[in-house]
Coordinates of C-alpha atoms in Angstrom, one line a residue:
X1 CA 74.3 81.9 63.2
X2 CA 74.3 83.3 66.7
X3 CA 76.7 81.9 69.5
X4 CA 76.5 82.9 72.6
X5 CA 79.6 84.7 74.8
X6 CA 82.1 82.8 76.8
X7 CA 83.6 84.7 80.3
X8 CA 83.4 88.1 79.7
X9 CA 84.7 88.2 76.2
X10 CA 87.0 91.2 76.3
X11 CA 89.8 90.4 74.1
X12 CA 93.3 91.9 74.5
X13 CA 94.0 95.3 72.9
X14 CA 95.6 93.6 69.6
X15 CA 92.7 92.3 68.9
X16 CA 90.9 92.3 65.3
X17 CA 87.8 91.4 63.3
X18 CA 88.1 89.5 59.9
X19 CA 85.6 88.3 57.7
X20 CA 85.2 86.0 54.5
X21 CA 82.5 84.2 52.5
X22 CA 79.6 84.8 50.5
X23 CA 79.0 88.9 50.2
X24 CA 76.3 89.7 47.8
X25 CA 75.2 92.4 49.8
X26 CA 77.5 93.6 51.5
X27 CA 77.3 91.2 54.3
X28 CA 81.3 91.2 55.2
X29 CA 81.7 95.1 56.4
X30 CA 84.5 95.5 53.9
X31 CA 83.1 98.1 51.7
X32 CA 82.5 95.6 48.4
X33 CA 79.8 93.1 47.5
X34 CA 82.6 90.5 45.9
X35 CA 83.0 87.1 47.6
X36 CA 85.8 86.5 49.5
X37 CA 87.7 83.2 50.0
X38 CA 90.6 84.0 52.6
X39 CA 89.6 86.1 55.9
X40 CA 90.2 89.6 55.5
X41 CA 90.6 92.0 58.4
X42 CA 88.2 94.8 58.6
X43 CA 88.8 98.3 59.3
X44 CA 88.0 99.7 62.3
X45 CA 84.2 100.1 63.5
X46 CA 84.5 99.9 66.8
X47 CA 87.2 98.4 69.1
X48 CA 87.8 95.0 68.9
X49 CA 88.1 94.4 71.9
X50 CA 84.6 95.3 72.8
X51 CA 83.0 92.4 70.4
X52 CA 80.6 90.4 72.8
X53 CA 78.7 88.6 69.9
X54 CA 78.7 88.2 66.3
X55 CA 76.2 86.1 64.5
X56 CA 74.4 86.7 60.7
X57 CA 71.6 86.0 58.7
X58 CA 70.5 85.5 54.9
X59 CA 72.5 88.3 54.0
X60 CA 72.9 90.5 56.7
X61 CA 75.3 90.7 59.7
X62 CA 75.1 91.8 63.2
X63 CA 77.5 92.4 66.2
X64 CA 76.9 93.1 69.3
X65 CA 79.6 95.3 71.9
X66 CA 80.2 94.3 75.4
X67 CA 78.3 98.1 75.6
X68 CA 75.4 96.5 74.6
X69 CA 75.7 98.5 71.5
X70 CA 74.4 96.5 67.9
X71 CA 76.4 97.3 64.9
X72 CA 74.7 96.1 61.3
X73 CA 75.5 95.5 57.7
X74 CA 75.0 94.3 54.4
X75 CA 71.1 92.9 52.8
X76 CA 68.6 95.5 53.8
X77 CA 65.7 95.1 51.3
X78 CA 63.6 94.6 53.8
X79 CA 64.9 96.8 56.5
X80 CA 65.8 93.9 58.5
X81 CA 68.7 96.0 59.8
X82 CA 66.7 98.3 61.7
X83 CA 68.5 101.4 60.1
X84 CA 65.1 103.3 59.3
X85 CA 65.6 102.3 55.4
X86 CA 66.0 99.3 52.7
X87 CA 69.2 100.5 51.3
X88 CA 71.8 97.6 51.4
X89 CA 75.3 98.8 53.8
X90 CA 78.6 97.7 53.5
X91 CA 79.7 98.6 56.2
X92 CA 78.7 97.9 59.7
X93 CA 77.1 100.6 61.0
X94 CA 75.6 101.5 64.8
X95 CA 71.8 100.7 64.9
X96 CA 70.9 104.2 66.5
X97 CA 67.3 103.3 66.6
X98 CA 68.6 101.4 69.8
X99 CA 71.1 104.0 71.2
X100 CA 70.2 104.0 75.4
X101 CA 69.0 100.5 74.5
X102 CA 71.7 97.7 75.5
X103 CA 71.3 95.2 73.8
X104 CA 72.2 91.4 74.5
X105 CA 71.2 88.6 71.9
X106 CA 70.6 89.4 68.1
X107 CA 69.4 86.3 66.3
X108 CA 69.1 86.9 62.0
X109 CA 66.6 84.8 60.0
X110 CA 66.8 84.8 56.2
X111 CA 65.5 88.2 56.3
X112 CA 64.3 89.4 59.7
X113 CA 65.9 90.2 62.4
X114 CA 64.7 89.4 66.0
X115 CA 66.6 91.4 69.0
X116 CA 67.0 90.7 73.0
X117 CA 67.4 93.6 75.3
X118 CA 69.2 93.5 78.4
X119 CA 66.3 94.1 80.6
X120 CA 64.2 91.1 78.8
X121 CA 62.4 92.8 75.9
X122 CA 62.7 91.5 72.3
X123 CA 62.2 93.6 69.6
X124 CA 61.8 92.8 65.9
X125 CA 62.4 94.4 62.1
X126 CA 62.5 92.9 58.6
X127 CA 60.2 91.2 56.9
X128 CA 56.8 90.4 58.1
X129 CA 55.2 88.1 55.4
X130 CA 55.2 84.9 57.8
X131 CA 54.5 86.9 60.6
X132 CA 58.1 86.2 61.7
X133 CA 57.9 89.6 63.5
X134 CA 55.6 88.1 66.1
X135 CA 53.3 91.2 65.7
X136 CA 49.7 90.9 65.0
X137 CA 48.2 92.3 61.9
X138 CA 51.5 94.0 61.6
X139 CA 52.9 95.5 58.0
X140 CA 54.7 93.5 55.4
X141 CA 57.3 94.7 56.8
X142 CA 59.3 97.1 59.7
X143 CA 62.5 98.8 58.9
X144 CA 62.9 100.2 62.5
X145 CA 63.4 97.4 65.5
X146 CA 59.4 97.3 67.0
X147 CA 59.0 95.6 70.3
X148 CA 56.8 92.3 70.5
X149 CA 54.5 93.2 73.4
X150 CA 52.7 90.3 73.3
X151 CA 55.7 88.5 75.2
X152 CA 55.1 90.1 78.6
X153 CA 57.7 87.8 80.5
X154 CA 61.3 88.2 80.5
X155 CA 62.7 86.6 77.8
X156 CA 66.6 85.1 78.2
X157 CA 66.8 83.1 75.0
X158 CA 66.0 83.8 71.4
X159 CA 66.0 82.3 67.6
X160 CA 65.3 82.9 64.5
X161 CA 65.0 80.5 61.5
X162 CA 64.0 81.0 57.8
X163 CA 60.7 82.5 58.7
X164 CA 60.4 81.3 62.1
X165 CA 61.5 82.8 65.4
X166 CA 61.7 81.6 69.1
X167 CA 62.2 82.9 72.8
X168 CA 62.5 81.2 75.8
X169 CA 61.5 83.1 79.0
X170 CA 62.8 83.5 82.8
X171 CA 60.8 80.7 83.6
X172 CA 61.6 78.6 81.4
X173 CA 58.3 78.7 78.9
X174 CA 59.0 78.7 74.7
X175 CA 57.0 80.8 72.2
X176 CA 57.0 80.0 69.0
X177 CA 55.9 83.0 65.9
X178 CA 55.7 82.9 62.1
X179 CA 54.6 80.6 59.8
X180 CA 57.4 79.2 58.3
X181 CA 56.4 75.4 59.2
X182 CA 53.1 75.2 58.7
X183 CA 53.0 74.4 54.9
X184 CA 55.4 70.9 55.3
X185 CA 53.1 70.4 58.4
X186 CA 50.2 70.1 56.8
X187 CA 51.5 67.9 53.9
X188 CA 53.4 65.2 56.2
X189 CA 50.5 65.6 58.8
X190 CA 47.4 65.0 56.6
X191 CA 44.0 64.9 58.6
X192 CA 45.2 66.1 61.5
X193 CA 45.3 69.6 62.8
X194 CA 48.3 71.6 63.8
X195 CA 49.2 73.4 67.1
X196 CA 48.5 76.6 67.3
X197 CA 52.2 77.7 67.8
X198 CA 53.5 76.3 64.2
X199 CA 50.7 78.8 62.1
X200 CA 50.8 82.0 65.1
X201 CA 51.9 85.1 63.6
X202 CA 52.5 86.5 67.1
X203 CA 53.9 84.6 69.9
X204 CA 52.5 81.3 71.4
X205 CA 53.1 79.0 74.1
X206 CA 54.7 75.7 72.8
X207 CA 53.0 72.6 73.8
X208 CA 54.9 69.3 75.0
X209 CA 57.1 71.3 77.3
X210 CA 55.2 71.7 80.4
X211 CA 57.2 69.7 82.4
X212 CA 60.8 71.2 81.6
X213 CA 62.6 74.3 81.8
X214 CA 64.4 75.6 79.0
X215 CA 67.2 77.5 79.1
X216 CA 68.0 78.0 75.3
X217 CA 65.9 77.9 71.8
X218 CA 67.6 77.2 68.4
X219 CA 66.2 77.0 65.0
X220 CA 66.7 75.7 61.7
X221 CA 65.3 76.6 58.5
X222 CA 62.0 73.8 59.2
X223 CA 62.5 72.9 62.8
X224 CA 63.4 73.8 65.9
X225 CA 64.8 73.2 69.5
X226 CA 65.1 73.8 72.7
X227 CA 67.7 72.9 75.8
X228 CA 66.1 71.9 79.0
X229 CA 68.2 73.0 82.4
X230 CA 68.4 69.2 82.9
X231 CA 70.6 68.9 79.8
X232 CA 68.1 67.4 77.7
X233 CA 67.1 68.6 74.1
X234 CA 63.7 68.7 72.2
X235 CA 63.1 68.7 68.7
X236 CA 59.4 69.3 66.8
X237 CA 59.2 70.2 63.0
X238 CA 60.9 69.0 59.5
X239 CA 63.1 65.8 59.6
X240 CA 63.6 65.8 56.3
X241 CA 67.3 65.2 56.5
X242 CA 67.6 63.3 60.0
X243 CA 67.6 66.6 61.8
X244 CA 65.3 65.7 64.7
X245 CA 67.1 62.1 65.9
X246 CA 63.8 60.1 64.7
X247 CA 61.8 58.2 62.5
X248 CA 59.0 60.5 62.1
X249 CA 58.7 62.7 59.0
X250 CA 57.3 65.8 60.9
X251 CA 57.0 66.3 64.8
X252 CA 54.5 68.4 65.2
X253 CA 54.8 68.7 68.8
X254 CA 58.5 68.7 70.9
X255 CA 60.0 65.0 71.6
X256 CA 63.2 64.5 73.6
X257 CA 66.3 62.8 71.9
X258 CA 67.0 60.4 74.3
X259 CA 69.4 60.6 76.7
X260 CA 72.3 57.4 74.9
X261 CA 72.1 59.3 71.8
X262 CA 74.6 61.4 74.0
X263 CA 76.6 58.3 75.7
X264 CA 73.9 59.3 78.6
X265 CA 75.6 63.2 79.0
X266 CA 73.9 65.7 79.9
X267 CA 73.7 68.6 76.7
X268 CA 75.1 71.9 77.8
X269 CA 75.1 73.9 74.3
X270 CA 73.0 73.2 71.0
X271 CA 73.5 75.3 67.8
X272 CA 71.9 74.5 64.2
X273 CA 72.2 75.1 60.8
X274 CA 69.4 75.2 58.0
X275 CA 69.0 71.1 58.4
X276 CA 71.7 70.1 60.8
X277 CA 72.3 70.2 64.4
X278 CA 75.6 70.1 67.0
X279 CA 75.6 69.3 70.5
X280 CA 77.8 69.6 73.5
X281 CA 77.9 67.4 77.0
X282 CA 79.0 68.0 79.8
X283 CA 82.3 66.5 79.3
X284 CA 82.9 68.3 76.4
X285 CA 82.3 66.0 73.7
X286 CA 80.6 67.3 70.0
X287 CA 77.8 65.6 68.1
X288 CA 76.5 66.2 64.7
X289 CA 73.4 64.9 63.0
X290 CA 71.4 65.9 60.6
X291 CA 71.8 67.0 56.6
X292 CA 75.0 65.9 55.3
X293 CA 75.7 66.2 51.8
X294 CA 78.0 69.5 52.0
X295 CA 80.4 67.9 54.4
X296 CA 78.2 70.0 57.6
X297 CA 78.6 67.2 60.1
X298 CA 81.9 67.1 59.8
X299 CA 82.9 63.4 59.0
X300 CA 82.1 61.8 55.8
X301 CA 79.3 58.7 55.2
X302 CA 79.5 55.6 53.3
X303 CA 77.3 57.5 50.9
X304 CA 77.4 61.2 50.5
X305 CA 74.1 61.0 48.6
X306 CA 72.4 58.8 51.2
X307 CA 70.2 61.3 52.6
X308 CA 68.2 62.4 49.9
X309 CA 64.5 61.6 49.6
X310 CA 64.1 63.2 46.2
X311 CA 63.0 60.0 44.4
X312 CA 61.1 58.9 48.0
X313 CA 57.7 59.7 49.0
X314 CA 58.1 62.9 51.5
X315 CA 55.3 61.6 53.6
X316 CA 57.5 58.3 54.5
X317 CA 59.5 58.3 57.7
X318 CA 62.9 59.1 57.3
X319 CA 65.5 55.8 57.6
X320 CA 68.6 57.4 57.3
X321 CA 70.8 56.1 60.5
X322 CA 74.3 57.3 59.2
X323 CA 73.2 60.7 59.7
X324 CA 69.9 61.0 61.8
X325 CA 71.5 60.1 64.8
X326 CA 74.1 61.7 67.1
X327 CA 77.7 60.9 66.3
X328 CA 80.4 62.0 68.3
X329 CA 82.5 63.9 66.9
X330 CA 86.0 63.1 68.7
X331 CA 88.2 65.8 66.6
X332 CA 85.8 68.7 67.9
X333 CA 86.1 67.6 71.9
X334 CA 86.5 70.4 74.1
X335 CA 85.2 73.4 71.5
X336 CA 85.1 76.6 73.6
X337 CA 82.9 78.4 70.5
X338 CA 80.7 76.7 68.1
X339 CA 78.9 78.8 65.2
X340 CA 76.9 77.1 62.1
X341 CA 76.1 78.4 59.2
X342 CA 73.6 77.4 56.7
X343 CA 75.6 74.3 55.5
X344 CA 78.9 75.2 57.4
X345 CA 80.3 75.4 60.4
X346 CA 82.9 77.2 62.9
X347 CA 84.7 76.1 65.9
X348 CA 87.5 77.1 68.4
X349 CA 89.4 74.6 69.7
X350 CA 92.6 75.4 71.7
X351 CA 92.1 79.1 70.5
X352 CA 92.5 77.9 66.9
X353 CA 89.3 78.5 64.5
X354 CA 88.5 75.3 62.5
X355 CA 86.0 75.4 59.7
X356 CA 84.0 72.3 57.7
X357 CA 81.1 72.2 55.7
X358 CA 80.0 74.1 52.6
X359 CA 82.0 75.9 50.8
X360 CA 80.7 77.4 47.7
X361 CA 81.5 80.8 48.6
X362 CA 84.2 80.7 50.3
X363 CA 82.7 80.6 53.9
X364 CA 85.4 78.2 54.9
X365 CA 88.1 80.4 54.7
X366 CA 90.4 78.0 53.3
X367 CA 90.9 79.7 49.9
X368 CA 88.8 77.2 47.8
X369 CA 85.0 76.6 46.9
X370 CA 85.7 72.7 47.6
X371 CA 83.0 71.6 50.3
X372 CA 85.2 70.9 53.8
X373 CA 84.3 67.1 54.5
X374 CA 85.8 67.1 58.2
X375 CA 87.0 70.0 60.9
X376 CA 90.4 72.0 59.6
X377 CA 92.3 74.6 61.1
X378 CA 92.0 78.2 59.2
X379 CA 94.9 78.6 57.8
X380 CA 95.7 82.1 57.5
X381 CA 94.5 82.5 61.1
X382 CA 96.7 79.9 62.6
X383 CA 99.1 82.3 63.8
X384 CA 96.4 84.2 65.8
X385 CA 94.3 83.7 68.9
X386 CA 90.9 82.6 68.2
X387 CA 88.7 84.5 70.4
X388 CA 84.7 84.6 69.1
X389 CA 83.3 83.2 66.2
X390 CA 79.8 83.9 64.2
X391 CA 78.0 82.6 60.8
X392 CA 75.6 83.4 58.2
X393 CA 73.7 81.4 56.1
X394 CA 77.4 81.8 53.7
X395 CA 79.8 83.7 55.5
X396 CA 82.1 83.6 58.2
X397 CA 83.0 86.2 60.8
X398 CA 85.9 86.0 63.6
X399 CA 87.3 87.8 66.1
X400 CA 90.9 86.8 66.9
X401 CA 94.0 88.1 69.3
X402 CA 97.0 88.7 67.0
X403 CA 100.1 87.6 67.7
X404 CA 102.6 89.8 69.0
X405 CA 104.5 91.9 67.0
X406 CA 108.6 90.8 67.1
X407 CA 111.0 93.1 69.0
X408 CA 113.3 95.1 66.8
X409 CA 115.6 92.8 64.5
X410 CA 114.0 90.2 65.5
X411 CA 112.4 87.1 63.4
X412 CA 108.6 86.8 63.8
X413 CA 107.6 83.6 64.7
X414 CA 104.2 82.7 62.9
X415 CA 103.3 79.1 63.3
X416 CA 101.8 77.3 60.4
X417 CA 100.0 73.6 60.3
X418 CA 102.6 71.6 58.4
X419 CA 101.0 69.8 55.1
X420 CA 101.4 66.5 57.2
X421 CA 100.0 67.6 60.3
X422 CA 97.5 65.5 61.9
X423 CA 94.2 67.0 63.4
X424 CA 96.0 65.5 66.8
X425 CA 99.0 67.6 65.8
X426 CA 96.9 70.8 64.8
X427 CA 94.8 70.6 68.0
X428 CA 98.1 70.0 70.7
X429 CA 99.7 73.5 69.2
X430 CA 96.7 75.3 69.8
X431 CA 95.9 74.1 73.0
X432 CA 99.9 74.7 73.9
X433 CA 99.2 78.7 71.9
X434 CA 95.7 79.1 74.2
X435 CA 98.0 78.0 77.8
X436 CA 100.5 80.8 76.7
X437 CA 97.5 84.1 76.9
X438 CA 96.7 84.3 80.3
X439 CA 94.2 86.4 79.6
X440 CA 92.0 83.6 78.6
X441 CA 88.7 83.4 80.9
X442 CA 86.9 80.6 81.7
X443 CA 83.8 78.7 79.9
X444 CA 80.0 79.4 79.9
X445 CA 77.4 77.7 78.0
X446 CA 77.4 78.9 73.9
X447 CA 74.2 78.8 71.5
X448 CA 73.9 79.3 67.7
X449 CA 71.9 79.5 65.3
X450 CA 72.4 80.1 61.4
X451 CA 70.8 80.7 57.8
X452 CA 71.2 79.2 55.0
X453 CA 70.4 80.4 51.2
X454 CA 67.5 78.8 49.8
X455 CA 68.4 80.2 45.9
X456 CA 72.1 80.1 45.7
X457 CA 72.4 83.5 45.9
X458 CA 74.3 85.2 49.2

């Protein structure tokens, strides 16, 4: 659910927020707790153009300004937005635990929150009963941000998963807190005895990755990964649904995905959802693997019901090629932002946002519930400027330029995707609408990571 900012991410002065999706709680900032299916601008919180980061968690949202400021809303039960209180807000609203404190990196789990401060610190709030808050013997739970003093090193990377979070330091070590894959450890590991980092409540060192430096941590809802600085990526926990690249039920310790799974490119960006993963090389190409029944990798399989193991033996190893490999995704090539959801994703290609994946809520933004089974443009943002995107485990979250309003008795020209419009088509005009702002700054390396519901309920 968190991505990571591109250049320096100040947008131009007509720039908005809008918001759509699953919103139980609250978790859109637009004052209601009623789903919404088309993206709907919010009212001003802050200035737009100030938005470094947006990202989102079970039911909570979180953005971060170029101030280093954190705004918050929606789920709160267990204080997870750091306001001092469990009261749910539908609006976002500043975190002023942290005022003096900027911040950089917010990632959400299904209920916790874990927080990077520009000088290296990482804080936590939420709930605690995994020890997800990485703080030994800690309460149930903290409704104020507490910092995790047990990571003494500068930490430039962090994740959060559905009861598991990660950092990755200035050096290049991961830690690994909470508990949240230990129980399907033990089951598809029988006999054998777990490393201490998948049962820590507080932060330990993970194994296997002594002879790498990482430069980035993601997480899923039962695994996890990390990016090396040589452009490799390692996998350890659940495969379940083909979401670590192997035939191993459980990796209880980090294994590389070799190299030609990636046509032998180095990886430069990695974001995951609840059971998938997506990838970017150096050249710019996407891959998806993983879980694939809600349309999340963005191409469709010869069977949409061929990864389920509900009438297999969970302790077998997965054999599910279609989707446990990487697959290039050639309609997603050149993606400047990436977000994923629990089951659905975001991209911006040639400044327009395309959404795919689940859809129950509305997180695709297309005006439907019908699960997306490949990348489409957003259609009631095509006539804007995609700038930033950012998920939660069921809703959606963009920030975009708006197109410029017509001089007087002029026409306003707003550019739809004709019905017959090929993705081609779709991805030419945007790239032709992204060469027209010259505002537009150069690339860096994006992360995300997201949430997914585990009872239907967002």
């Amino acid at each position: 659910m968190e991505r990571e900012p591109r250049a320096s991410e100040a947008a131009p002065a007509a720039a908005a927020l809008f918001a759509w999706g699953a919103n139980s709680y609250g978790q859109l900032g637009l004052g209601h707790k009623e789903d919404v299916l088309l993206p709907q601008q919010l009212n001003d919180f802050c200035k737009p153009r100030c938005v470094r980061r947006i990202t989102g968690g079970g039911g909570h949202s979180a953005i971060v300004t170029d101030g280093g400021g954190l705004f918050v809303c929606g789920l709160n039960k267990d204080g997870q937005l750091g306001l001092g209180h469990t009261d749910d807000v539908l609006y976002f609203t500043p975190c002023k635990s942290l005022l003096g404190c900027a911040i950089q990196q917010v990632a959400c789990g299904w209920d916790f929150t874990i927080i990077l401060t520009e000088n290296g610190q990482v804080l936590s709030c939420g709930s605690n009963s995994f020890g997800q808050l990485g703080v030994p013997h800690g309460p149930r739970r903290c409704v104020v941000p507490q910092a995790i003093e047990l990571l003494r090193e500068k930490v430039v990377c962090i994740a959060a998963g559905l009861r598991h979070a990660l950092a990755a330091t200035v050096s290049g070590i991961v830690f690994q807190w909470g508990t949240g894959l230990a129980s399907s450890g033990r089951r598809l590991c029988p006999g054998n005895a777990l490393p201490l980092f998948l049962t820590a409540k507080e932060p330990s060192r993970v194994t296997g990755l002594e002879n790498c430096k990482a430069v980035c941590v993601v997480a899923g809802s039962d695994h996890s990964a990390s990016l090396t600085d040589a452009g490799e990526v390692y996998v350890w926990g659940s495969n379940k649904h083909g979401q670590l690249a192997t035939q191993a039920a459980f990796l209880p310790v980090p294994q590389k995905i070799e190299a030609h799974c990636f046509q032998n490119e180095k990886v430069t960006a990695v974001w995951s959802g609840w059971t998938h993963l997506v990838a970017q090389t150096e050249t710019g190409k996407m891959f998806t693997w993983g879980r694939a029944d809600y349309g999340q990798l963005g191409r469709t399989l010869e069977s949409h019901e061929g990864w389920k193991l509900e009438k297999q033996d969970s302790s077998l190893p997965c054999s599910r090629p279609q989707n446990s490999m990487p697959s290039s995704l050639h309609c997603l090539s050149g993606a400047t932002e990436v977000s994923c959801g629990s089951e659905h994703n975001l991209a911006v290609i040639g400044g327009t946002c395309y959404s795919w994946g689940w859809n129950e809520h509305g997180m695709c933004g297309d005006g439907t519930e019908d699960n997306i089974w490949a990348p489409k443009p957003v259609q009631s943002l095509w006539s804007s400027l995609a700038l930033l995107v950012g998920c939660g485990a069921g809703h959606s979250l963009a920030l975009c330029h708006l197109p410029a309003c017509p001089a007087p008795g002029q026409d306003p020209k707003v550019t739809y995707l004709a019905p017959g419009a090929t993705e081609d088509t779709a991805s030419q005009e945007a790239m032709d609408k992204e060469r027209n702002w010259k505002g537009k700054q150069s690339e860096t390396s994006t992360q995300s990571q997201s949430d997914r519901s585990v009872n239907g309920e967002l």
